[in-house]
Tab-separated table of C-alpha atoms in Angstrom:
chain	number	residue	atom	x	y	z
A	1	ARG	CA	12.546	-11.441	-16.174
A	2	LEU	CA	13.186	-9.597	-19.415
A	3	LEU	CA	16.427	-7.261	-21.060
A	4	LEU	CA	16.415	-5.211	-23.372
A	5	GLU	CA	19.813	-5.199	-24.709
A	6	ASN	CA	22.523	-2.786	-26.496
A	7	ALA	CA	19.769	0.379	-26.895
A	8	GLU	CA	21.626	2.904	-29.067
A	9	GLN	CA	19.746	5.450	-27.047
A	10	LEU	CA	19.184	4.286	-23.040
A	11	VAL	CA	16.861	7.730	-22.050
A	12	LEU	CA	16.813	7.359	-18.633
A	13	VAL	CA	15.352	10.799	-17.920
A	14	CYS	CA	16.898	11.248	-14.414
A	15	GLY	CA	19.962	9.564	-12.798
A	16	ARG	CA	20.110	9.845	-9.324
A	17	ARG	CA	16.438	9.342	-7.734
A	18	GLU	CA	15.377	13.109	-7.970
A	19	PRO	CA	11.634	13.178	-7.325
A	20	TYR	CA	11.334	16.215	-10.341
A	21	LEU	CA	13.308	18.008	-13.244
A	22	ARG	CA	12.961	21.795	-13.171
A	23	ARG	CA	14.595	24.206	-16.298
A	24	GLU	CA	18.131	23.474	-15.295
A	25	GLY	CA	17.811	19.841	-14.592
A	26	ALA	CA	16.073	18.580	-17.840
A	27	ALA	CA	18.478	20.422	-20.009
A	28	GLY	CA	20.962	17.933	-19.349
A	29	LEU	CA	18.489	14.649	-19.346
A	30	ALA	CA	20.685	11.664	-18.270
A	31	VAL	CA	21.113	9.518	-22.287
A	32	LEU	CA	23.303	6.221	-22.088
A	33	ARG	CA	24.512	4.840	-25.543
A	34	GLY	CA	25.184	1.451	-26.228
A	35	ALA	CA	23.479	0.503	-22.960
A	36	SER	CA	21.149	-1.738	-21.514
A	37	LEU	CA	18.340	-3.191	-19.538
A	38	VAL	CA	17.020	-5.633	-16.685
A	39	VAL	CA	13.348	-5.606	-15.375
A	40	GLY	CA	13.632	-8.438	-12.606
A	41	LEU	CA	10.211	-11.093	-11.748
A	42	ASP	CA	8.804	-8.405	-9.439
A	43	GLY	CA	8.884	-5.621	-11.926
A	44	CYS	CA	11.235	-3.589	-11.198
A	45	ILE	CA	14.220	-2.859	-12.932
A	46	LYS	CA	17.624	-3.888	-11.548
A	47	ALA	CA	20.040	-2.464	-13.501
A	48	VAL	CA	21.239	-0.273	-15.916
A	49	GLY	CA	24.081	0.284	-18.092
A	50	GLN	CA	26.834	-0.405	-20.704
A	51	ALA	CA	25.613	-3.667	-22.766
A	52	ASP	CA	28.917	-5.319	-21.777
A	53	VAL	CA	29.027	-4.602	-18.581
A	54	ILE	CA	25.464	-5.725	-18.217
A	55	ARG	CA	25.982	-8.775	-19.973
A	56	ASN	CA	29.113	-10.298	-17.921
A	57	GLN	CA	26.495	-9.144	-14.776
A	58	PHE	CA	23.842	-10.680	-15.880
A	59	SER	CA	25.910	-13.867	-17.838
A	60	GLU	CA	24.898	-16.794	-15.700
A	61	ALA	CA	20.929	-15.656	-15.480
A	62	THR	CA	17.882	-16.834	-17.880
A	63	PHE	CA	15.663	-13.874	-18.842
A	64	GLU	CA	12.042	-14.992	-20.177
A	65	ARG	CA	12.384	-12.509	-23.085
A	66	ILE	CA	14.949	-10.753	-24.617
A	67	ILE	CA	14.882	-8.191	-27.215
A	68	ASP	CA	17.688	-6.362	-29.344
A	69	CYS	CA	17.494	-2.603	-29.522
A	70	SER	CA	20.088	-2.738	-31.082
A	71	GLY	CA	19.171	0.955	-33.399
A	72	LYS	CA	16.572	1.605	-31.113
A	73	CYS	CA	15.758	3.809	-28.335
A	74	VAL	CA	14.673	2.976	-24.917
A	75	LEU	CA	12.764	5.814	-22.740
A	76	PRO	CA	10.407	5.598	-19.747
A	77	GLY	CA	6.588	4.889	-19.857
A	78	LEU	CA	5.077	8.461	-20.331
A	79	VAL	CA	2.798	9.858	-17.857
A	80	ASP	CA	-0.620	10.778	-18.920
A	81	ALA	CA	-1.284	13.415	-15.925
A	82	HIS	CA	-4.277	15.291	-16.806
A	83	THR	CA	-7.556	13.098	-18.621
A	84	HIS	CA	-11.170	12.590	-18.666
A	85	PRO	CA	-11.883	9.338	-19.601
A	86	VAL	CA	-14.973	8.274	-18.342
A	87	TRP	CA	-17.671	9.576	-20.053
A	88	ALA	CA	-21.476	8.581	-22.921
A	89	GLY	CA	-22.100	10.236	-25.213
A	90	ASP	CA	-20.353	12.256	-28.319
A	91	ARG	CA	-19.467	16.364	-28.666
A	92	VAL	CA	-18.666	16.569	-32.599
A	93	HIS	CA	-21.233	18.511	-33.404
A	94	GLU	CA	-19.630	21.352	-30.882
A	95	PHE	CA	-16.797	20.835	-32.543
A	96	ALA	CA	-18.300	22.809	-35.590
A	97	MET	CA	-19.715	25.407	-33.144
A	98	LYS	CA	-16.489	25.869	-31.910
A	99	LEU	CA	-14.944	26.023	-35.788
A	100	ALA	CA	-17.647	29.077	-36.630
A	101	GLY	CA	-16.572	30.474	-33.552
A	102	ALA	CA	-18.862	29.786	-30.371
A	103	SER	CA	-16.795	30.207	-27.381
A	104	TYR	CA	-16.301	27.354	-24.410
A	105	MET	CA	-19.229	29.291	-22.263
A	106	GLU	CA	-21.299	30.117	-25.068
A	107	ILE	CA	-21.748	26.477	-25.881
A	108	HIS	CA	-21.977	25.813	-22.367
A	109	GLN	CA	-24.576	27.998	-21.415
A	110	ALA	CA	-26.281	26.560	-24.599
A	111	GLY	CA	-26.944	23.728	-22.630
A	112	GLY	CA	-23.818	22.267	-24.570
A	113	GLY	CA	-19.860	21.126	-22.936
A	114	ILE	CA	-20.286	19.631	-19.956
A	115	HIS	CA	-23.696	19.323	-19.255
A	116	PHE	CA	-24.047	17.817	-22.659
A	117	THR	CA	-21.975	15.366	-21.766
A	118	VAL	CA	-23.960	14.755	-18.025
A	119	GLU	CA	-26.209	13.806	-19.542
A	120	HIS	CA	-25.622	10.862	-21.124
A	121	THR	CA	-23.272	9.898	-18.447
A	122	ARG	CA	-25.902	9.276	-16.656
A	123	LYS	CA	-27.451	7.306	-18.711
A	124	ALA	CA	-25.312	5.074	-19.216
A	125	THR	CA	-24.834	1.858	-17.704
A	126	GLU	CA	-20.901	0.667	-15.681
A	127	ASP	CA	-20.819	-1.586	-18.019
A	128	GLU	CA	-21.425	0.758	-21.010
A	129	LEU	CA	-18.755	2.984	-19.541
A	130	PHE	CA	-16.463	0.487	-19.065
A	131	THR	CA	-16.120	-0.392	-21.902
A	132	THR	CA	-15.560	2.497	-23.979
A	133	PHE	CA	-13.147	3.366	-20.876
A	134	GLN	CA	-11.157	0.416	-21.736
A	135	HIS	CA	-10.696	0.894	-25.206
A	136	ARG	CA	-9.683	4.476	-24.819
A	137	LEU	CA	-6.768	3.356	-22.302
A	138	GLU	CA	-5.839	0.752	-24.916
A	139	ARG	CA	-5.389	3.370	-27.408
A	140	MET	CA	-3.617	6.026	-24.544
A	141	LEU	CA	-1.350	2.622	-23.916
A	142	ARG	CA	-0.853	1.990	-27.504
A	143	ALA	CA	0.275	6.023	-27.816
A	144	GLY	CA	2.802	5.084	-24.816
A	145	SER	CA	1.497	5.838	-21.737
A	146	THR	CA	1.876	3.851	-18.754
A	147	LEU	CA	0.183	5.759	-16.149
A	148	VAL	CA	-2.577	8.081	-16.824
A	149	GLU	CA	-4.685	10.478	-14.663
A	150	CYS	CA	-8.381	9.912	-14.586
A	151	LYS	CA	-11.588	11.968	-13.306
A	152	SER	CA	-15.095	11.800	-12.297
A	153	GLY	CA	-16.643	14.821	-13.044
A	154	TYR	CA	-19.857	14.036	-15.143
A	155	GLY	CA	-22.222	13.155	-12.825
A	156	LEU	CA	-22.597	15.709	-10.542
A	157	ASN	CA	-24.435	13.768	-8.394
A	158	LEU	CA	-23.477	11.587	-5.970
A	159	GLU	CA	-24.664	8.225	-7.114
A	160	THR	CA	-23.164	8.770	-11.208
A	161	GLU	CA	-19.775	10.432	-9.446
A	162	LEU	CA	-19.757	7.105	-8.085
A	163	LYS	CA	-20.447	5.265	-10.650
A	164	MET	CA	-17.115	6.347	-12.799
A	165	LEU	CA	-15.265	6.457	-9.854
A	166	ARG	CA	-15.658	2.572	-9.776
A	167	VAL	CA	-15.131	1.752	-13.405
A	168	ILE	CA	-12.134	3.335	-13.115
A	169	GLU	CA	-11.583	1.399	-9.708
A	170	ARG	CA	-12.280	-1.966	-12.742
A	171	ALA	CA	-9.680	-0.439	-14.385
A	172	LYS	CA	-6.993	-0.557	-12.072
A	173	LYS	CA	-7.629	-3.989	-10.933
A	174	SER	CA	-7.949	-5.124	-14.442
A	175	MET	CA	-5.527	-3.483	-16.537
A	176	ASP	CA	-2.040	-3.482	-16.796
A	177	ILE	CA	-1.999	0.572	-17.543
A	178	GLY	CA	-1.099	2.756	-14.591
A	179	ILE	CA	-4.041	4.914	-13.553
A	180	SER	CA	-4.434	7.620	-10.572
A	181	SER	CA	-7.653	8.274	-9.927
A	182	THR	CA	-9.382	12.168	-9.334
A	183	TYR	CA	-12.664	12.465	-7.532
A	184	CYS	CA	-13.740	15.665	-9.450
A	185	GLY	CA	-17.401	15.753	-8.739
A	186	ALA	CA	-16.801	19.783	-8.662
A	187	HIS	CA	-16.816	19.883	-12.100
A	188	ALA	CA	-19.837	22.428	-12.846
A	189	VAL	CA	-22.436	23.134	-11.010
A	190	PRO	CA	-25.077	20.292	-12.114
A	191	LYS	CA	-28.871	22.493	-12.851
A	192	GLY	CA	-31.012	23.276	-10.672
A	193	LYS	CA	-28.446	23.662	-7.660
A	194	THR	CA	-26.232	27.538	-7.010
A	195	ALA	CA	-22.600	26.903	-6.413
A	196	THR	CA	-23.126	26.923	-2.449
A	197	GLU	CA	-25.541	24.309	-2.498
A	198	ALA	CA	-23.236	22.106	-4.474
A	199	THR	CA	-19.792	22.849	-1.908
A	200	ASP	CA	-22.235	22.362	1.098
A	201	ASP	CA	-23.099	19.111	-0.404
A	202	ILE	CA	-20.651	17.738	-1.647
A	203	ILE	CA	-18.258	18.198	1.693
A	204	ASN	CA	-21.550	16.831	3.897
A	205	ASN	CA	-22.428	14.285	1.296
A	206	HIS	CA	-20.100	13.276	-1.211
A	207	LEU	CA	-16.106	13.277	0.914
A	208	PRO	CA	-18.385	11.319	4.046
A	209	LYS	CA	-18.978	8.609	1.032
A	210	LEU	CA	-16.134	8.208	-0.577
A	211	LYS	CA	-14.040	8.067	2.758
A	212	GLU	CA	-16.439	5.075	3.754
A	213	LEU	CA	-15.901	3.440	0.419
A	214	LYS	CA	-12.392	3.618	1.111
A	215	LEU	CA	-12.307	2.297	4.237
A	216	SER	CA	-14.057	-0.855	3.243
A	217	GLY	CA	-11.645	-0.780	0.233
A	218	GLU	CA	-14.246	-0.611	-2.106
A	219	ILE	CA	-13.262	2.412	-3.920
A	220	HIS	CA	-9.331	4.104	-3.953
A	221	VAL	CA	-9.159	7.981	-4.856
A	222	ASN	CA	-5.870	9.386	-5.344
A	223	ASN	CA	-7.029	13.362	-5.803
A	224	ILE	CA	-9.166	15.890	-5.979
A	225	ASP	CA	-9.871	17.930	-8.417
A	226	VAL	CA	-12.765	21.367	-8.710
A	227	PHE	CA	-12.990	23.209	-11.417
A	228	CYS	CA	-12.164	27.148	-10.304
A	229	GLU	CA	-14.107	28.955	-12.480
A	230	LYS	CA	-15.285	32.023	-12.789
A	231	GLY	CA	-19.319	31.214	-12.798
A	232	VAL	CA	-18.191	27.959	-11.538
A	233	PHE	CA	-16.904	27.592	-8.264
A	234	ASP	CA	-14.843	30.659	-7.321
A	235	LEU	CA	-12.004	30.108	-5.054
A	236	GLU	CA	-13.966	30.134	-1.908
A	237	SER	CA	-16.275	27.289	-2.177
A	238	THR	CA	-12.753	25.808	-4.237
A	239	ARG	CA	-11.144	26.558	-1.088
A	240	ARG	CA	-13.468	24.671	1.091
A	241	ILE	CA	-14.188	21.510	-1.063
A	242	LEU	CA	-10.425	20.911	-1.553
A	243	GLN	CA	-9.429	21.424	2.181
A	244	ALA	CA	-12.013	19.132	2.974
A	245	GLY	CA	-10.664	16.621	0.687
A	246	LYS	CA	-6.845	16.913	2.146
A	247	ASP	CA	-9.035	16.122	5.638
A	248	ILE	CA	-9.862	12.939	4.122
A	249	GLY	CA	-6.126	12.607	2.694
A	250	LEU	CA	-6.433	12.962	-0.619
A	251	GLN	CA	-4.501	14.999	-2.884
A	252	ILE	CA	-5.163	18.204	-4.370
A	253	ASN	CA	-4.888	18.878	-7.950
A	254	PHE	CA	-7.031	21.012	-9.572
A	255	HIS	CA	-8.300	23.016	-12.469
A	256	GLY	CA	-6.852	26.919	-12.104
A	257	ASP	CA	-6.961	29.819	-13.963
A	258	GLU	CA	-7.998	29.085	-16.844
A	259	LEU	CA	-10.572	31.488	-18.765
A	260	HIS	CA	-10.324	34.391	-16.093
A	261	PRO	CA	-7.482	35.124	-13.673
A	262	MET	CA	-9.045	33.162	-10.407
A	263	LYS	CA	-5.622	33.634	-8.052
A	264	SER	CA	-5.831	29.756	-8.147
A	265	ALA	CA	-1.808	29.263	-8.330
A	266	GLU	CA	-2.008	31.689	-5.195
A	267	LEU	CA	-3.989	29.424	-3.299
A	268	GLY	CA	-3.080	26.185	-4.711
A	269	ALA	CA	0.085	26.874	-2.918
A	270	GLU	CA	-1.555	28.558	0.192
A	271	LEU	CA	-3.066	24.676	0.488
A	272	GLY	CA	0.116	22.510	-0.651
A	273	ALA	CA	-1.420	21.222	-3.496
A	274	ARG	CA	0.059	19.011	-5.563
A	275	ALA	CA	-0.954	19.973	-9.095
A	276	ILE	CA	-3.091	22.655	-10.662
A	277	SER	CA	-4.049	22.563	-14.458
A	278	HIS	CA	-4.244	24.830	-16.900
A	279	LEU	CA	-2.808	28.343	-15.826
A	280	GLU	CA	-3.879	30.059	-18.978
A	281	GLU	CA	-4.829	32.910	-16.952
A	282	VAL	CA	-2.298	32.883	-14.418
A	283	SER	CA	-0.711	35.693	-12.566
A	284	ASP	CA	2.935	36.090	-12.150
A	285	GLU	CA	2.567	36.169	-7.818
A	286	GLY	CA	1.024	32.357	-8.547
A	287	ILE	CA	3.720	31.097	-10.852
A	288	VAL	CA	6.413	32.614	-8.039
A	289	ALA	CA	4.040	31.156	-5.210
A	290	MET	CA	3.988	27.814	-7.475
A	291	ALA	CA	7.280	27.911	-7.539
A	292	ARG	CA	8.487	28.471	-3.642
A	293	ALA	CA	5.927	25.280	-2.714
A	294	LYS	CA	7.116	22.730	-5.330
A	295	CYS	CA	3.666	23.042	-6.972
A	296	ALA	CA	3.459	21.079	-10.139
A	297	ALA	CA	1.639	22.998	-12.996
A	298	VAL	CA	0.031	21.186	-15.665
A	299	LEU	CA	0.038	22.354	-19.036
A	300	LEU	CA	-2.197	20.702	-21.600
A	301	PRO	CA	-1.506	22.414	-25.153
A	302	THR	CA	-4.520	20.369	-26.171
A	303	THR	CA	-6.904	23.103	-24.822
A	304	ALA	CA	-5.725	25.809	-25.849
A	305	TYR	CA	-5.605	24.332	-30.051
A	306	MET	CA	-8.549	23.180	-29.687
A	307	LEU	CA	-10.067	26.680	-28.013
A	308	ARG	CA	-7.980	28.671	-29.469
A	309	LEU	CA	-7.130	30.223	-26.052
A	310	LYS	CA	-3.687	31.796	-25.499
A	311	GLN	CA	-0.334	29.625	-24.652
A	312	PRO	CA	0.178	28.402	-20.502
A	313	GLN	CA	3.768	30.915	-20.698
A	314	ALA	CA	5.811	27.688	-20.062
A	315	ARG	CA	8.100	29.235	-20.737
A	316	LYS	CA	8.074	32.051	-17.489
A	317	MET	CA	6.972	28.928	-15.345
A	318	LEU	CA	10.415	27.162	-16.434
A	319	GLU	CA	12.374	30.645	-15.790
A	320	GLU	CA	11.050	30.865	-12.603
A	321	GLY	CA	11.717	27.313	-11.566
A	322	VAL	CA	7.839	25.842	-11.618
A	323	ILE	CA	7.836	22.128	-11.894
A	324	VAL	CA	6.009	22.332	-15.926
A	325	ALA	CA	4.226	18.491	-16.323
A	326	LEU	CA	2.007	17.482	-19.451
A	327	GLY	CA	-1.188	16.478	-19.887
A	328	SER	CA	-3.325	15.505	-23.012
A	329	ASP	CA	-6.740	16.776	-21.203
A	330	PHE	CA	-8.805	13.721	-22.498
A	331	ASN	CA	-12.124	14.396	-22.947
A	332	PRO	CA	-14.986	15.006	-25.791
A	333	ASN	CA	-13.583	18.456	-26.281
A	334	ALA	CA	-9.622	18.049	-26.358
A	335	TYR	CA	-10.103	14.164	-27.951
A	336	CYS	CA	-6.446	13.541	-28.162
A	337	PHE	CA	-5.102	10.384	-26.532
A	338	SER	CA	-1.236	10.632	-27.532
A	339	MET	CA	1.006	12.190	-25.389
A	340	PRO	CA	3.429	12.336	-27.957
A	341	MET	CA	1.501	14.649	-29.570
A	342	VAL	CA	0.939	16.736	-27.269
A	343	MET	CA	4.656	17.065	-26.130
A	344	HIS	CA	5.259	17.801	-29.707
A	345	LEU	CA	2.266	20.687	-29.508
A	346	ALA	CA	4.103	21.544	-25.798
A	347	CYS	CA	6.947	22.455	-27.684
A	348	VAL	CA	5.502	24.215	-30.753
A	349	ASN	CA	3.133	26.363	-29.055
A	350	MET	CA	4.367	26.113	-25.718
A	351	LYS	CA	7.995	26.855	-26.723
A	352	MET	CA	9.292	24.347	-24.721
A	353	SER	CA	12.213	22.573	-25.627
A	354	MET	CA	12.520	18.361	-26.399
A	355	ASN	CA	14.578	18.014	-23.310
A	356	GLU	CA	11.443	20.112	-21.319
A	357	ALA	CA	8.955	18.434	-22.912
A	358	LEU	CA	10.397	15.006	-22.154
A	359	ALA	CA	10.761	15.332	-18.255
A	360	ALA	CA	7.405	16.925	-18.408
A	361	ALA	CA	5.879	13.638	-20.147
A	362	THR	CA	7.769	11.609	-17.483
A	363	ILE	CA	9.348	12.286	-14.376
A	364	ASN	CA	7.371	15.533	-13.830
A	365	ALA	CA	4.233	14.557	-14.977
A	366	ALA	CA	4.668	11.037	-12.372
A	367	TYR	CA	5.762	14.240	-9.157
A	368	ALA	CA	1.749	15.823	-10.439
A	369	LEU	CA	0.725	12.783	-9.249
A	370	GLY	CA	2.625	11.768	-6.062
A	371	LYS	CA	4.468	8.988	-8.024
A	372	SER	CA	7.841	9.968	-9.250
A	373	ASP	CA	9.094	7.607	-6.657
A	374	THR	CA	8.119	4.572	-8.779
A	375	HIS	CA	7.651	5.535	-12.240
A	376	GLY	CA	8.769	8.627	-14.653
A	377	SER	CA	12.413	7.444	-15.153
A	378	LEU	CA	14.751	4.665	-15.848
A	379	GLU	CA	16.540	4.054	-12.575
A	380	VAL	CA	17.192	0.755	-10.701
A	381	GLY	CA	14.267	0.258	-8.340
A	382	LYS	CA	11.813	1.768	-10.564
A	383	GLN	CA	8.846	-0.091	-12.102
A	384	GLY	CA	9.673	-1.614	-15.285
A	385	ASP	CA	7.671	0.710	-17.726
A	386	LEU	CA	9.537	1.658	-20.917
A	387	LEU	CA	8.966	1.729	-24.445
A	388	ILE	CA	11.245	1.272	-27.770
A	389	ILE	CA	10.911	3.036	-30.195
A	390	ASN	CA	12.055	2.344	-34.087
A	391	SER	CA	14.723	5.503	-33.848
A	392	SER	CA	18.265	5.273	-33.487
A	393	ARG	CA	17.144	9.005	-31.899
A	394	TRP	CA	14.936	9.148	-29.224
A	395	GLU	CA	13.958	12.941	-30.426
A	396	HIS	CA	11.784	11.229	-33.214
A	397	LEU	CA	8.984	10.332	-30.618
A	398	ILE	CA	8.172	14.652	-30.792
A	399	TYR	CA	9.520	15.214	-33.821
A	400	GLN	CA	7.075	12.860	-36.340
A	401	PHE	CA	4.020	14.485	-35.101
A	402	GLY	CA	1.306	12.156	-35.604
A	403	GLY	CA	4.014	9.411	-36.339
A	404	HIS	CA	4.289	7.241	-32.681
A	405	GLU	CA	1.651	4.355	-34.303
A	406	ALA	CA	4.811	3.046	-36.565
A	407	LEU	CA	7.390	4.562	-34.135
A	408	ILE	CA	6.556	2.497	-31.244
A	409	ASN	CA	7.477	-0.853	-31.257
A	410	TYR	CA	6.987	-2.061	-27.864
A	411	VAL	CA	5.027	-0.204	-24.799
A	412	ILE	CA	6.453	-2.408	-21.658
A	413	VAL	CA	4.473	-2.673	-18.490
A	414	LYS	CA	6.119	-3.877	-15.024
A	415	GLY	CA	8.870	-5.929	-17.340
A	416	LYS	CA	6.143	-7.320	-19.488
A	417	VAL	CA	5.099	-6.471	-22.957
A	418	ILE	CA	2.472	-4.924	-23.298
A	419	TYR	CA	2.201	-4.033	-26.650
A	420	GLU	CA	3.952	-5.666	-29.633
A	421	ASN	CA	3.761	-2.791	-32.857
A	422	GLU	CA	3.958	-5.215	-36.451
A	423	ARG	CA	4.610	-2.572	-38.290
A	424	CYS	CA	8.304	-2.194	-37.091
A	425	LYS	CA	9.302	-4.626	-38.892
A	426	THR	CA	7.892	-3.902	-41.652
A	427	MET	CA	8.578	-0.280	-41.539
A	428	SER	CA	11.700	2.114	-41.574
A	429	SER	CA	10.219	5.128	-38.864
A	430	TYR	CA	12.350	7.591	-41.239
């Protein structure tokens, strides 16, 4: 058992088992002062409340660990709702091209972008991919992420896609971080194929194999993703792939309306998608449809920042009642592990409030992955995933741009301290 005692601020995020927070709910995040929290041996939260009440309630109990949180804040572990973390090859040279004015599609057409990564990922062994993936996940953990969505998508053939999914499965079993896995075989059209041929291959070969591996217990995939984009997969191909994925029990969670308006949001709402990512070019009708369908918008401020695209319309979505979540979009094109930095960019560039950004990186990101019943807030019965920050106000996690390395004191998963930051003993966070 773990006892966190006497936190200056205990940020519950939700207090009434809400599966998500829309704008008005996020405005009044649940925060307790001078509070304590208990995690049981099963890794779930047993009690949350005022420090003296918890002390009396558990006066007879013995704890494996007690952490004095005086002058510190406790928050739910962060949830990163969109990443591409399994790949080989480095695209730092493309960053220079982008800075010199090349667009995403120009790099893509010159054999760079996704195709460059595909070439290197196909050549890499499963062990090589696993080693780099493990290091990336460790960096995400140290930046406060305790649940991460991880996509395949740099194989574009069945063999490599399965290799990536096996790597993700290995990490699920061997690491403490929570993982929601996504099959993203429709990330780009493979060289030598048309979009229609690629679509047929995915529906006739890839998805039946995934179903077979799921039944045998070898690979458990949670979500299906397609890059619905002009010159990649059109609306009809996207519909066919997503529907076929849904038919084998996968949640729909896809890339839409990023570079061109494609009516992806309308399609997602119609198909019962759990979430759609990007949405820089979403239509007004698409926003309304997503709000109605309770389809989460996973916004990626790093992508718009690094590609110098127009920012997603976070304010309009929030005002229309869309469930807004955040992701880092970690990939060779947007190399960012840090959800605190993502929240900061969301506030500055997308005009979200700090409360909205925290809700988007906790309960709403968990909702986008179908996990908000167990993750995303500090409530009794939920998994004991949390952060302790070395500051008396939780907002420092967002306010200090790039400051999380000296600010996050502990990262805890299922009540177990996974990361303890020695710097916090010697440094004040201010």
